[in-house]
Each structure stands twice: as C-alpha cells, then as structure tokens.
C-alpha cells in the first residue's frame, strides 16, 4: 500500500482541468472518468474483464500522433496503483519471458506505445484468465485471475479492433487531441510538474479526490457510453 495521508480536499485541481481540456464536452469527460475508474479500482470480474486502450481521436488518420497527454494519464494511474511499465518498442511478443516483470501484488501492467506489429489478440488470456509468469532462471508460477493486473495500453499506432472478440476485451478511450506539435502541456500549466515531489500538496489531495470520483462513477454506472458523429467517423476510418 502506497504511503500517502489522504485528507478530503474540495475543488477540482489541475489534473481534473487537464482531463477537461482533452474532453470534447461534459459527456465525454464523464466517459473518460468512468474508464479511469475501471482501471483504478482493483476488483475484477470475469464477465467484465477488459484492457483499457488510450488513443488520440484525429480526423486525419495519417496525422502524426504523440504528445497528446496519454502519458500523463498513465502517470496518474501509476501514481495511484502499483504499476509495471513495459516499453512497447522493446516488447517482444514471441518471448516466453515478456511478462517476467510481473510479480504478485502488481495491479496494472502498462504497455507504452507498442509497435504496429504487436497483435492485440495475444493479450486475450491475460485479460480474462490467470497469468502465467515465466522468468529466466526461475520457476514459472501462476497469478490467479482475481489478483492479476489489469492492462493499460497507450498507442500511437491504432490497431484493428473490429472483431467481436476484440470489442469484448478492450475499452477504447479516445481523447481529444488538444495537445500536440501545436500546443504543449506547458502552455496551459506553465509551472506544474504533475505527480512530482514539487507538486503542491493541495493538488495531490485534489487528484486523489478526482480518482475517487472516477472509481465511484464506474462502480455506480459502469463505463459510460459516449458517441459523437466525429468520433464515429474517426473510428470508422481507423
């Protein structure tokens, strides 16, 4: 359990403001909060076991992606939950030791920007079943489903998730591309270093409060649905 003294703090805070900026409207923000609520709470159900995939919602599918805020969302999850991050560029799908960093107690496996060659169906068993962990020079072991990590993926290369099996195993959280080459996080938060030791205590408390709101949103209503004509058109192009 992470060492953190929580005191309820009224107010939204910088991180909630950031989520508003990458949301299309209030309905989209509610959708994002419910998605975050799913990944932030550790309780698992076999009949609703999914990975959370964060992407940018762009009209031009050839547009360069990145620097949109996906990494900051992942930092938020890492800040709350015991997370193991795997650099997607060095992730070897065919290696039997690809999950050797996972140990009992890890709550989130975060795959950061996997290459286009990484097929999403290889995660099916990790999403819905027990985790088999094999490490070099060590005896393999299994982490029961109820104690195994949830999976978080941020990607700049949008995979094809059109099959029923894909749709049943992934929550695709598309964020508004407020940030990119044209605008950076520093433009809106010039003196803020999120989740650092220098981040003010009040902001940390408000961020934890925001996490609690996200979890409550998910537990009360599940992952909320959100659609817009633009997002449907972009999803169809993907």
Short mmCIF file of C-alpha atoms in Angstrom, two decimals:
data_model
loop_
_atom_site.label_atom_id
_atom_site.label_comp_id
_atom_site.label_asym_id
_atom_site.label_seq_id
_atom_site.Cartn_x
_atom_site.Cartn_y
_atom_site.Cartn_z
CA UNK A 1 0.00 0.00 0.00
CA UNK A 2 1.48 3.33 -1.00
CA UNK A 3 2.32 5.69 1.86
CA UNK A 4 0.01 8.67 1.47
CA UNK A 5 -2.00 10.61 4.03
CA UNK A 6 -5.34 11.43 2.47
CA UNK A 7 -7.38 14.38 3.66
CA UNK A 8 -10.51 15.26 1.77
CA UNK A 9 -9.96 18.41 -0.22
CA UNK A 10 -12.69 20.30 -2.01
CA UNK A 11 -12.01 21.50 -5.55
CA UNK A 12 -11.20 20.05 -8.93
CA UNK A 13 -7.49 20.73 -9.24
CA UNK A 14 -5.08 20.82 -12.16
CA UNK A 15 -5.44 17.19 -13.19
CA UNK A 16 -9.22 17.42 -13.48
CA UNK A 17 -8.71 20.59 -15.54
CA UNK A 18 -6.33 18.65 -17.80
CA UNK A 19 -8.97 15.94 -18.31
CA UNK A 20 -11.48 18.65 -19.24
CA UNK A 21 -9.08 20.01 -21.86
CA UNK A 22 -8.72 16.62 -23.56
CA UNK A 23 -12.50 16.07 -23.45
CA UNK A 24 -14.87 17.03 -26.24
CA UNK A 25 -17.65 18.01 -23.83
CA UNK A 26 -19.07 17.13 -20.39
CA UNK A 27 -20.41 13.79 -21.64
CA UNK A 28 -17.00 12.83 -22.99
CA UNK A 29 -15.34 13.77 -19.70
CA UNK A 30 -17.82 11.55 -17.84
CA UNK A 31 -16.89 8.71 -20.21
CA UNK A 32 -13.15 9.25 -19.59
CA UNK A 33 -13.69 9.35 -15.82
CA UNK A 34 -15.63 6.07 -15.90
CA UNK A 35 -12.83 4.45 -17.96
CA UNK A 36 -10.27 5.66 -15.43
CA UNK A 37 -12.49 4.37 -12.65
CA UNK A 38 -12.33 0.92 -14.21
CA UNK A 39 -8.52 0.80 -14.36
CA UNK A 40 -8.05 2.48 -10.97
CA UNK A 41 -10.06 0.00 -8.93
CA UNK A 42 -8.54 -3.43 -8.46
CA UNK A 43 -11.67 -5.56 -8.18
CA UNK A 44 -12.02 -7.94 -11.14
CA UNK A 45 -14.96 -9.78 -12.65
CA UNK A 46 -14.58 -12.49 -15.29
CA UNK A 47 -17.76 -11.37 -17.03
CA UNK A 48 -16.34 -7.85 -17.41
CA UNK A 49 -12.60 -8.23 -17.89
CA UNK A 50 -11.13 -5.75 -20.34
CA UNK A 51 -7.95 -3.88 -21.18
CA UNK A 52 -8.03 -0.10 -21.40
CA UNK A 53 -6.51 1.34 -24.57
CA UNK A 54 -5.91 5.08 -24.86
CA UNK A 55 -5.66 6.66 -28.31
CA UNK A 56 -5.93 10.11 -29.89
CA UNK A 57 -9.12 10.91 -31.75
CA UNK A 58 -7.99 12.51 -35.01
CA UNK A 59 -9.75 13.16 -38.30
CA UNK A 60 -6.65 12.67 -40.45
CA UNK A 61 -5.54 9.09 -39.77
CA UNK A 62 -2.11 9.89 -41.25
CA UNK A 63 -1.59 12.70 -38.75
CA UNK A 64 1.44 12.37 -36.52
CA UNK A 65 0.48 11.20 -33.06
CA UNK A 66 2.07 11.71 -29.70
CA UNK A 67 2.49 14.39 -27.03
CA UNK A 68 -1.29 14.41 -26.60
CA UNK A 69 -1.48 13.66 -22.88
CA UNK A 70 -1.78 9.87 -22.96
CA UNK A 71 1.43 9.55 -20.97
CA UNK A 72 0.16 11.91 -18.27
CA UNK A 73 -2.96 9.79 -17.85
CA UNK A 74 -0.73 6.74 -17.46
CA UNK A 75 1.33 8.62 -14.86
CA UNK A 76 -1.90 9.25 -12.94
CA UNK A 77 -2.64 5.52 -12.91
CA UNK A 78 0.95 4.75 -11.88
CA UNK A 79 0.69 7.32 -9.10
CA UNK A 80 -2.40 5.63 -7.63
CA UNK A 81 -1.75 1.94 -8.37
CA UNK A 82 1.28 -0.37 -8.26
CA UNK A 83 2.10 -0.39 -11.96
CA UNK A 84 4.73 -2.15 -14.05
CA UNK A 85 5.54 -0.24 -17.24
CA UNK A 86 6.81 -2.01 -20.35
CA UNK A 87 8.31 -0.01 -23.21
CA UNK A 88 6.26 -1.15 -26.19
CA UNK A 89 9.16 -0.63 -28.59
CA UNK A 90 11.16 -3.28 -26.73
CA UNK A 91 8.23 -5.62 -26.15
CA UNK A 92 8.86 -8.99 -27.80
CA UNK A 93 5.60 -10.80 -28.46
CA UNK A 94 7.30 -14.12 -29.11
CA UNK A 95 9.37 -14.12 -25.90
CA UNK A 96 8.20 -16.50 -23.21
CA UNK A 97 9.71 -14.12 -20.65
CA UNK A 98 7.82 -11.00 -21.79
CA UNK A 99 5.88 -10.79 -18.52
CA UNK A 100 8.76 -11.58 -16.17
CA UNK A 101 8.49 -8.13 -14.52
CA UNK A 102 5.08 -9.07 -13.14
CA UNK A 103 5.10 -10.25 -9.53
CA UNK A 104 2.22 -10.94 -7.14
CA UNK A 105 0.74 -7.65 -5.99
CA UNK A 106 1.21 -5.70 -9.24
CA UNK A 107 -2.13 -4.07 -10.07
CA UNK A 108 -1.60 -2.63 -13.55
CA UNK A 109 0.53 -3.76 -16.50
CA UNK A 110 1.17 -0.68 -18.65
CA UNK A 111 2.31 -1.23 -22.24
CA UNK A 112 3.60 2.09 -23.55
CA UNK A 113 3.34 2.61 -27.32
CA UNK A 114 3.62 -0.91 -28.74
CA UNK A 115 4.84 -1.31 -32.31
CA UNK A 116 2.25 -1.83 -35.09
CA UNK A 117 3.38 -5.46 -35.35
CA UNK A 118 2.15 -6.27 -31.82
CA UNK A 119 -1.13 -8.14 -32.23
CA UNK A 120 -3.74 -7.37 -29.60
CA UNK A 121 -5.18 -10.90 -29.52
CA UNK A 122 -2.07 -12.12 -27.65
CA UNK A 123 -3.46 -10.31 -24.57
CA UNK A 124 -6.76 -12.19 -24.54
CA UNK A 125 -5.66 -14.77 -21.99
CA UNK A 126 -4.01 -12.16 -19.78
CA UNK A 127 -7.23 -10.15 -19.77
CA UNK A 128 -9.66 -12.94 -18.95
CA UNK A 129 -7.63 -15.76 -17.32
CA UNK A 130 -4.93 -16.45 -14.76
CA UNK A 131 -1.46 -15.04 -15.52
CA UNK A 132 1.34 -17.47 -16.24
CA UNK A 133 4.64 -15.76 -15.41
CA UNK A 134 7.91 -17.19 -16.70
CA UNK A 135 11.25 -15.61 -15.83
CA UNK A 136 14.77 -16.52 -16.87
CA UNK A 137 16.40 -18.91 -14.44
CA UNK A 138 13.34 -19.06 -12.20
CA UNK A 139 10.45 -21.42 -11.73
CA UNK A 140 7.27 -20.33 -13.50
CA UNK A 141 4.19 -19.55 -11.45
CA UNK A 142 0.58 -18.50 -11.93
CA UNK A 143 -1.17 -15.44 -10.53
CA UNK A 144 -4.91 -16.12 -10.06
CA UNK A 145 -7.24 -14.00 -12.18
CA UNK A 146 -8.69 -12.12 -9.20
CA UNK A 147 -5.20 -10.98 -8.15
CA UNK A 148 -3.69 -10.43 -11.59
CA UNK A 149 -3.01 -6.98 -13.07
CA UNK A 150 -5.35 -5.07 -15.30
CA UNK A 151 -3.86 -4.00 -18.63
CA UNK A 152 -3.37 -0.40 -19.78
CA UNK A 153 -2.14 0.35 -23.31
CA UNK A 154 -1.28 3.72 -24.82
CA UNK A 155 -0.67 3.61 -28.54
CA UNK A 156 0.34 5.87 -31.40
CA UNK A 157 -0.35 3.09 -33.91
CA UNK A 158 -4.01 2.28 -33.96
CA UNK A 159 -4.70 -1.45 -34.23
CA UNK A 160 -7.70 -3.01 -35.89
CA UNK A 161 -10.19 -3.85 -33.15
CA UNK A 162 -13.16 -4.76 -35.28
CA UNK A 163 -13.80 -8.39 -34.36
CA UNK A 164 -16.34 -9.26 -31.67
CA UNK A 165 -13.54 -10.78 -29.57
CA UNK A 166 -11.59 -7.51 -29.76
CA UNK A 167 -14.58 -5.37 -28.87
CA UNK A 168 -15.37 -7.62 -25.93
CA UNK A 169 -11.87 -7.35 -24.45
CA UNK A 170 -10.88 -3.73 -24.98
CA UNK A 171 -12.21 -0.40 -23.81
CA UNK A 172 -11.02 2.14 -26.37
CA UNK A 173 -10.72 5.55 -24.73
CA UNK A 174 -10.26 8.13 -27.46
CA UNK A 175 -9.11 11.54 -26.19
CA UNK A 176 -9.48 14.90 -27.87
CA UNK A 177 -6.18 15.98 -29.43
CA UNK A 178 -5.94 19.26 -27.59
CA UNK A 179 -2.15 18.84 -27.32
CA UNK A 180 0.39 18.03 -29.99
CA UNK A 181 3.00 19.84 -32.06
CA UNK A 182 0.81 22.96 -31.97
CA UNK A 183 0.31 23.13 -28.20
CA UNK A 184 2.05 21.63 -25.19
CA UNK A 185 1.06 20.93 -21.62
CA UNK A 186 3.27 23.83 -20.51
CA UNK A 187 1.05 26.27 -22.38
CA UNK A 188 -1.83 25.50 -20.01
CA UNK A 189 0.17 24.52 -16.91
CA UNK A 190 3.42 26.53 -17.16
CA UNK A 191 4.66 25.93 -13.61
CA UNK A 192 3.18 22.49 -12.93
CA UNK A 193 5.14 19.23 -12.74
CA UNK A 194 2.38 16.69 -12.23
CA UNK A 195 2.92 13.90 -9.65
CA UNK A 196 6.38 15.19 -8.67
CA UNK A 197 7.67 15.97 -5.20
CA UNK A 198 7.34 19.65 -6.11
CA UNK A 199 3.64 19.29 -6.93
CA UNK A 200 1.69 21.17 -4.21
CA UNK A 201 0.08 19.04 -1.50
CA UNK A 202 -3.37 20.52 -2.15
CA UNK A 203 -3.12 19.48 -5.81
CA UNK A 204 -2.18 15.94 -4.79
CA UNK A 205 -5.18 15.74 -2.48
CA UNK A 206 -7.49 17.04 -5.20
CA UNK A 207 -6.05 14.50 -7.65
CA UNK A 208 -6.78 11.68 -5.20
CA UNK A 209 -10.28 13.08 -4.76
CA UNK A 210 -10.66 13.05 -8.55
CA UNK A 211 -9.53 9.40 -8.60
CA UNK A 212 -12.18 8.57 -6.01
CA UNK A 213 -14.82 10.31 -8.15
CA UNK A 214 -13.71 8.25 -11.15
CA UNK A 215 -13.94 4.99 -9.21
CA UNK A 216 -17.35 5.91 -7.80
CA UNK A 217 -18.54 6.77 -11.31
CA UNK A 218 -17.51 3.35 -12.61
CA UNK A 219 -18.85 1.36 -9.66
CA UNK A 220 -22.22 3.14 -9.83
CA UNK A 221 -22.76 3.23 -13.60
CA UNK A 222 -20.07 1.12 -15.29
CA UNK A 223 -18.18 2.50 -18.28
CA UNK A 224 -20.47 5.18 -19.60
CA UNK A 225 -21.21 5.33 -23.29
CA UNK A 226 -20.22 8.29 -25.39
CA UNK A 227 -20.62 8.83 -29.08
CA UNK A 228 -20.42 11.78 -31.43
CA UNK A 229 -20.59 11.99 -35.21
CA UNK A 230 -16.92 12.97 -35.40
CA UNK A 231 -15.74 10.14 -33.17
CA UNK A 232 -17.85 7.59 -35.03
CA UNK A 233 -16.43 8.81 -38.33
CA UNK A 234 -12.86 8.67 -37.00
CA UNK A 235 -13.40 5.19 -35.55
CA UNK A 236 -14.70 4.02 -38.92
CA UNK A 237 -11.61 5.45 -40.65
CA UNK A 238 -9.35 3.67 -38.16
#
